[in-house]
């Protein structure tokens, strides 16, 4: 019975770790998206500055 209980705890822990990993991945994707937006805006500003 203890082995079954331990396996259940391991499964829950593994699931929690996977969920945390997914949240970290989503956060990195959000940050990368923001960086890309800033980079695009900087490129547009640079192009506008060249026209002045």
PDB file of N, CA, C and O in Angstrom:
ATOM      1  N   UNK A   1       0.815  -1.194   0.000  1.00  0.00           N
ATOM      2  CA  UNK A   1       0.000   0.000   0.000  1.00  0.00           C
ATOM      3  C   UNK A   1       0.861   1.261   0.000  1.00  0.00           C
ATOM      4  O   UNK A   1       0.541   2.220  -0.662  1.00  0.00           O
ATOM      5  N   UNK A   2       1.982   1.240   0.712  1.00  0.00           N
ATOM      6  CA  UNK A   2       2.856   2.405   0.760  1.00  0.00           C
ATOM      7  C   UNK A   2       3.465   2.707  -0.605  1.00  0.00           C
ATOM      8  O   UNK A   2       3.634   3.865  -0.968  1.00  0.00           O
ATOM      9  N   UNK A   3       3.771   1.647  -1.347  1.00  0.00           N
ATOM     10  CA  UNK A   3       4.363   1.843  -2.672  1.00  0.00           C
ATOM     11  C   UNK A   3       3.373   2.556  -3.590  1.00  0.00           C
ATOM     12  O   UNK A   3       3.738   3.475  -4.324  1.00  0.00           O
ATOM     13  N   UNK A   4       2.116   2.172  -3.514  1.00  0.00           N
ATOM     14  CA  UNK A   4       1.076   2.801  -4.324  1.00  0.00           C
ATOM     15  C   UNK A   4       0.920   4.271  -3.938  1.00  0.00           C
ATOM     16  O   UNK A   4       0.776   5.136  -4.799  1.00  0.00           O
ATOM     17  N   UNK A   5       0.971   4.532  -2.657  1.00  0.00           N
ATOM     18  CA  UNK A   5       0.838   5.908  -2.173  1.00  0.00           C
ATOM     19  C   UNK A   5       2.037   6.750  -2.617  1.00  0.00           C
ATOM     20  O   UNK A   5       1.863   7.902  -3.037  1.00  0.00           O
ATOM     21  N   UNK A   6       3.227   6.192  -2.537  1.00  0.00           N
ATOM     22  CA  UNK A   6       4.429   6.905  -2.972  1.00  0.00           C
ATOM     23  C   UNK A   6       4.364   7.208  -4.465  1.00  0.00           C
ATOM     24  O   UNK A   6       4.700   8.310  -4.898  1.00  0.00           O
ATOM     25  N   UNK A   7       3.917   6.243  -5.251  1.00  0.00           N
ATOM     26  CA  UNK A   7       3.803   6.446  -6.698  1.00  0.00           C
ATOM     27  C   UNK A   7       2.788   7.548  -6.997  1.00  0.00           C
ATOM     28  O   UNK A   7       2.977   8.346  -7.907  1.00  0.00           O
ATOM     29  N   UNK A   8       1.722   7.594  -6.221  1.00  0.00           N
ATOM     30  CA  UNK A   8       0.708   8.633  -6.400  1.00  0.00           C
ATOM     31  C   UNK A   8       1.305  10.008  -6.111  1.00  0.00           C
ATOM     32  O   UNK A   8       1.064  10.962  -6.857  1.00  0.00           O
ATOM     33  N   UNK A   9       2.087  10.108  -5.037  1.00  0.00           N
ATOM     34  CA  UNK A   9       2.731  11.383  -4.700  1.00  0.00           C
ATOM     35  C   UNK A   9       3.726  11.790  -5.783  1.00  0.00           C
ATOM     36  O   UNK A   9       3.814  12.964  -6.138  1.00  0.00           O
ATOM     37  N   UNK A  10       4.455  10.826  -6.293  1.00  0.00           N
ATOM     38  CA  UNK A  10       5.420  11.114  -7.368  1.00  0.00           C
ATOM     39  C   UNK A  10       4.685  11.616  -8.604  1.00  0.00           C
ATOM     40  O   UNK A  10       5.100  12.581  -9.237  1.00  0.00           O
ATOM     41  N   UNK A  11       3.569  10.986  -8.927  1.00  0.00           N
ATOM     42  CA  UNK A  11       2.787  11.398 -10.096  1.00  0.00           C
ATOM     43  C   UNK A  11       2.262  12.823  -9.921  1.00  0.00           C
ATOM     44  O   UNK A  11       2.316  13.632 -10.851  1.00  0.00           O
ATOM     45  N   UNK A  12       1.771  13.136  -8.725  1.00  0.00           N
ATOM     46  CA  UNK A  12       1.261  14.488  -8.460  1.00  0.00           C
ATOM     47  C   UNK A  12       2.400  15.495  -8.545  1.00  0.00           C
ATOM     48  O   UNK A  12       2.265  16.552  -9.165  1.00  0.00           O
ATOM     49  N   UNK A  13       3.535  15.173  -7.933  1.00  0.00           N
ATOM     50  CA  UNK A  13       4.687  16.075  -7.966  1.00  0.00           C
ATOM     51  C   UNK A  13       5.161  16.307  -9.388  1.00  0.00           C
ATOM     52  O   UNK A  13       5.458  17.434  -9.784  1.00  0.00           O
ATOM     53  N   UNK A  14       5.217  15.244 -10.172  1.00  0.00           N
ATOM     54  CA  UNK A  14       5.650  15.354 -11.566  1.00  0.00           C
ATOM     55  C   UNK A  14       4.689  16.232 -12.349  1.00  0.00           C
ATOM     56  O   UNK A  14       5.109  17.080 -13.145  1.00  0.00           O
ATOM     57  N   UNK A  15       3.408  16.079 -12.090  1.00  0.00           N
ATOM     58  CA  UNK A  15       2.399  16.898 -12.754  1.00  0.00           C
ATOM     59  C   UNK A  15       2.560  18.363 -12.373  1.00  0.00           C
ATOM     60  O   UNK A  15       2.445  19.253 -13.223  1.00  0.00           O
ATOM     61  N   UNK A  16       2.833  18.633 -11.099  1.00  0.00           N
ATOM     62  CA  UNK A  16       3.026  20.008 -10.637  1.00  0.00           C
ATOM     63  C   UNK A  16       4.272  20.621 -11.272  1.00  0.00           C
ATOM     64  O   UNK A  16       4.265  21.788 -11.671  1.00  0.00           O
ATOM     65  N   UNK A  17       5.330  19.840 -11.375  1.00  0.00           N
ATOM     66  CA  UNK A  17       6.558  20.318 -12.017  1.00  0.00           C
ATOM     67  C   UNK A  17       6.293  20.639 -13.484  1.00  0.00           C
ATOM     68  O   UNK A  17       6.717  21.676 -13.996  1.00  0.00           O
ATOM     69  N   UNK A  18       5.555  19.762 -14.159  1.00  0.00           N
ATOM     70  CA  UNK A  18       5.226  19.993 -15.568  1.00  0.00           C
ATOM     71  C   UNK A  18       4.406  21.272 -15.721  1.00  0.00           C
ATOM     72  O   UNK A  18       4.645  22.068 -16.631  1.00  0.00           O
ATOM     73  N   UNK A  19       3.460  21.486 -14.825  1.00  0.00           N
ATOM     74  CA  UNK A  19       2.657  22.703 -14.869  1.00  0.00           C
ATOM     75  C   UNK A  19       3.503  23.941 -14.662  1.00  0.00           C
ATOM     76  O   UNK A  19       3.331  24.946 -15.362  1.00  0.00           O
ATOM     77  N   UNK A  20       4.429  23.877 -13.729  1.00  0.00           N
ATOM     78  CA  UNK A  20       5.341  25.003 -13.492  1.00  0.00           C
ATOM     79  C   UNK A  20       6.216  25.269 -14.688  1.00  0.00           C
ATOM     80  O   UNK A  20       6.465  26.420 -15.052  1.00  0.00           O
ATOM     81  N   UNK A  21       6.696  24.199 -15.317  1.00  0.00           N
ATOM     82  CA  UNK A  21       7.534  24.337 -16.508  1.00  0.00           C
ATOM     83  C   UNK A  21       6.755  25.001 -17.632  1.00  0.00           C
ATOM     84  O   UNK A  21       7.281  25.853 -18.348  1.00  0.00           O
ATOM     85  N   UNK A  22       5.494  24.631 -17.780  1.00  0.00           N
ATOM     86  CA  UNK A  22       4.655  25.253 -18.816  1.00  0.00           C
ATOM     87  C   UNK A  22       4.464  26.738 -18.538  1.00  0.00           C
ATOM     88  O   UNK A  22       4.482  27.549 -19.465  1.00  0.00           O
ATOM     89  N   UNK A  23       4.304  27.100 -17.271  1.00  0.00           N
ATOM     90  CA  UNK A  23       4.137  28.518 -16.923  1.00  0.00           C
ATOM     91  C   UNK A  23       5.408  29.297 -17.227  1.00  0.00           C
ATOM     92  O   UNK A  23       5.346  30.419 -17.724  1.00  0.00           O
ATOM     93  N   UNK A  24       6.556  28.724 -16.915  1.00  0.00           N
ATOM     94  CA  UNK A  24       7.837  29.369 -17.210  1.00  0.00           C
ATOM     95  C   UNK A  24       7.994  29.546 -18.715  1.00  0.00           C
ATOM     96  O   UNK A  24       8.382  30.609 -19.191  1.00  0.00           O
ATOM     97  N   UNK A  25       7.666  28.509 -19.467  1.00  0.00           N
ATOM     98  CA  UNK A  25       7.758  28.572 -20.921  1.00  0.00           C
ATOM     99  C   UNK A  25       6.855  29.667 -21.478  1.00  0.00           C
ATOM    100  O   UNK A  25       7.262  30.450 -22.341  1.00  0.00           O
ATOM    101  N   UNK A  26       5.634  29.742 -20.974  1.00  0.00           N
ATOM    102  CA  UNK A  26       4.699  30.778 -21.431  1.00  0.00           C
ATOM    103  C   UNK A  26       5.235  32.163 -21.089  1.00  0.00           C
ATOM    104  O   UNK A  26       5.126  33.097 -21.893  1.00  0.00           O
ATOM    105  N   UNK A  27       5.840  32.295 -19.919  1.00  0.00           N
ATOM    106  CA  UNK A  27       6.412  33.581 -19.511  1.00  0.00           C
ATOM    107  C   UNK A  27       7.546  33.980 -20.441  1.00  0.00           C
ATOM    108  O   UNK A  27       7.639  35.134 -20.866  1.00  0.00           O
ATOM    109  N   UNK A  28       8.417  33.019 -20.770  1.00  0.00           N
ATOM    110  CA  UNK A  28       9.513  33.315 -21.705  1.00  0.00           C
ATOM    111  C   UNK A  28       8.965  33.702 -23.067  1.00  0.00           C
ATOM    112  O   UNK A  28       9.480  34.616 -23.714  1.00  0.00           O
ATOM    113  N   UNK A  29       7.920  33.030 -23.524  1.00  0.00           N
ATOM    114  CA  UNK A  29       7.322  33.361 -24.816  1.00  0.00           C
ATOM    115  C   UNK A  29       6.742  34.772 -24.790  1.00  0.00           C
ATOM    116  O   UNK A  29       6.888  35.522 -25.757  1.00  0.00           O
ATOM    117  N   UNK A  30       6.095  35.140 -23.682  1.00  0.00           N
ATOM    118  CA  UNK A  30       5.551  36.490 -23.539  1.00  0.00           C
ATOM    119  C   UNK A  30       6.675  37.528 -23.570  1.00  0.00           C
ATOM    120  O   UNK A  30       6.556  38.569 -24.216  1.00  0.00           O
ATOM    121  N   UNK A  31       7.763  37.234 -22.864  1.00  0.00           N
ATOM    122  CA  UNK A  31       8.894  38.164 -22.831  1.00  0.00           C
ATOM    123  C   UNK A  31       9.520  38.303 -24.218  1.00  0.00           C
ATOM    124  O   UNK A  31       9.869  39.412 -24.638  1.00  0.00           O
ATOM    125  N   UNK A  32       9.663  37.191 -24.923  1.00  0.00           N
ATOM    126  CA  UNK A  32      10.232  37.231 -26.273  1.00  0.00           C
ATOM    127  C   UNK A  32       9.338  38.036 -27.203  1.00  0.00           C
ATOM    128  O   UNK A  32       9.824  38.833 -28.013  1.00  0.00           O
ATOM    129  N   UNK A  33       8.036  37.877 -27.068  1.00  0.00           N
ATOM    130  CA  UNK A  33       7.092  38.638 -27.875  1.00  0.00           C
ATOM    131  C   UNK A  33       7.239  40.128 -27.601  1.00  0.00           C
ATOM    132  O   UNK A  33       7.250  40.943 -28.531  1.00  0.00           O
ATOM    133  N   UNK A  34       7.365  40.486 -26.335  1.00  0.00           N
ATOM    134  CA  UNK A  34       7.539  41.898 -25.971  1.00  0.00           C
ATOM    135  C   UNK A  34       8.844  42.447 -26.532  1.00  0.00           C
ATOM    136  O   UNK A  34       8.881  43.568 -27.044  1.00  0.00           O
ATOM    137  N   UNK A  35       9.902  41.669 -26.449  1.00  0.00           N
ATOM    138  CA  UNK A  35      11.191  42.097 -26.996  1.00  0.00           C
ATOM    139  C   UNK A  35      11.083  42.314 -28.505  1.00  0.00           C
ATOM    140  O   UNK A  35      11.602  43.298 -29.042  1.00  0.00           O
ATOM    141  N   UNK A  36      10.393  41.416 -29.188  1.00  0.00           N
ATOM    142  CA  UNK A  36      10.221  41.556 -30.633  1.00  0.00           C
ATOM    143  C   UNK A  36       9.431  42.806 -30.973  1.00  0.00           C
ATOM    144  O   UNK A  36       9.729  43.494 -31.961  1.00  0.00           O
ATOM    145  N   UNK A  37       8.417  43.121 -30.166  1.00  0.00           N
ATOM    146  CA  UNK A  37       7.624  44.331 -30.392  1.00  0.00           C
ATOM    147  C   UNK A  37       8.478  45.578 -30.186  1.00  0.00           C
ATOM    148  O   UNK A  37       8.392  46.534 -30.968  1.00  0.00           O
ATOM    149  N   UNK A  38       9.295  45.583 -29.140  1.00  0.00           N
ATOM    150  CA  UNK A  38      10.181  46.720 -28.879  1.00  0.00           C
ATOM    151  C   UNK A  38      11.183  46.864 -30.021  1.00  0.00           C
ATOM    152  O   UNK A  38      11.448  47.979 -30.491  1.00  0.00           O
ATOM    153  N   UNK A  39      11.719  45.751 -30.482  1.00  0.00           N
ATOM    154  CA  UNK A  39      12.678  45.771 -31.589  1.00  0.00           C
ATOM    155  C   UNK A  39      12.027  46.338 -32.851  1.00  0.00           C
ATOM    156  O   UNK A  39      12.629  47.160 -33.553  1.00  0.00           O
ATOM    157  N   UNK A  40      10.809  45.931 -33.141  1.00  0.00           N
ATOM    158  CA  UNK A  40      10.099  46.442 -34.320  1.00  0.00           C
ATOM    159  C   UNK A  40       9.852  47.943 -34.179  1.00  0.00           C
ATOM    160  O   UNK A  40      10.038  48.700 -35.140  1.00  0.00           O
ATOM    161  N   UNK A  41       9.449  48.382 -32.985  1.00  0.00           N
ATOM    162  CA  UNK A  41       9.203  49.805 -32.758  1.00  0.00           C
ATOM    163  C   UNK A  41      10.500  50.600 -32.906  1.00  0.00           C
ATOM    164  O   UNK A  41      10.501  51.690 -33.491  1.00  0.00           O
ATOM    165  N   UNK A  42      11.589  50.050 -32.399  1.00  0.00           N
ATOM    166  CA  UNK A  42      12.881  50.729 -32.517  1.00  0.00           C
ATOM    167  C   UNK A  42      13.280  50.851 -33.982  1.00  0.00           C
ATOM    168  O   UNK A  42      13.806  51.891 -34.407  1.00  0.00           O
ATOM    169  N   UNK A  43      13.015  49.814 -34.745  1.00  0.00           N
ATOM    170  CA  UNK A  43      13.309  49.862 -36.181  1.00  0.00           C
ATOM    171  C   UNK A  43      12.493  50.932 -36.882  1.00  0.00           C
ATOM    172  O   UNK A  43      12.998  51.661 -37.743  1.00  0.00           O
ATOM    173  N   UNK A  44      11.227  51.044 -36.504  1.00  0.00           N
ATOM    174  CA  UNK A  44      10.359  52.069 -37.101  1.00  0.00           C
ATOM    175  C   UNK A  44      10.829  53.470 -36.721  1.00  0.00           C
ATOM    176  O   UNK A  44      10.856  54.373 -37.560  1.00  0.00           O
ATOM    177  N   UNK A  45      11.208  53.643 -35.472  1.00  0.00           N
ATOM    178  CA  UNK A  45      11.707  54.953 -35.035  1.00  0.00           C
ATOM    179  C   UNK A  45      13.003  55.310 -35.751  1.00  0.00           C
ATOM    180  O   UNK A  45      13.205  56.458 -36.138  1.00  0.00           O
ATOM    181  N   UNK A  46      13.845  54.328 -35.933  1.00  0.00           N
ATOM    182  CA  UNK A  46      15.100  54.557 -36.642  1.00  0.00           C
ATOM    183  C   UNK A  46      14.842  54.990 -38.075  1.00  0.00           C
ATOM    184  O   UNK A  46      15.462  55.922 -38.588  1.00  0.00           O
ATOM    185  N   UNK A  47      13.902  54.315 -38.725  1.00  0.00           N
ATOM    186  CA  UNK A  47      13.556  54.666 -40.092  1.00  0.00           C
ATOM    187  C   UNK A  47      12.970  56.071 -40.155  1.00  0.00           C
ATOM    188  O   UNK A  47      13.291  56.846 -41.076  1.00  0.00           O
ATOM    189  N   UNK A  48      12.154  56.433 -39.172  1.00  0.00           N
ATOM    190  CA  UNK A  48      11.578  57.775 -39.137  1.00  0.00           C
ATOM    191  C   UNK A  48      12.672  58.824 -38.908  1.00  0.00           C
ATOM    192  O   UNK A  48      12.658  59.890 -39.532  1.00  0.00           O
ATOM    193  N   UNK A  49      13.621  58.512 -38.048  1.00  0.00           N
ATOM    194  CA  UNK A  49      14.704  59.454 -37.747  1.00  0.00           C
ATOM    195  C   UNK A  49      15.568  59.704 -38.973  1.00  0.00           C
ATOM    196  O   UNK A  49      16.042  60.826 -39.197  1.00  0.00           O
ATOM    197  N   UNK A  50      15.752  58.677 -39.800  1.00  0.00           N
ATOM    198  CA  UNK A  50      16.560  58.825 -41.021  1.00  0.00           C
ATOM    199  C   UNK A  50      15.882  59.770 -42.016  1.00  0.00           C
ATOM    200  O   UNK A  50      16.558  60.436 -42.802  1.00  0.00           O
ATOM    201  N   UNK A  51      14.566  59.826 -41.969  1.00  0.00           N
ATOM    202  CA  UNK A  51      13.816  60.692 -42.890  1.00  0.00           C
ATOM    203  C   UNK A  51      13.857  62.158 -42.474  1.00  0.00           C
ATOM    204  O   UNK A  51      13.544  63.029 -43.287  1.00  0.00           O
ATOM    205  N   UNK A  52      14.219  62.408 -41.209  1.00  0.00           N
ATOM    206  CA  UNK A  52      14.228  63.795 -40.730  1.00  0.00           C
ATOM    207  C   UNK A  52      15.410  64.573 -41.265  1.00  0.00           C
ATOM    208  O   UNK A  52      16.440  64.097 -41.552  1.00  0.00           O
TER     209      UNK A  52
END
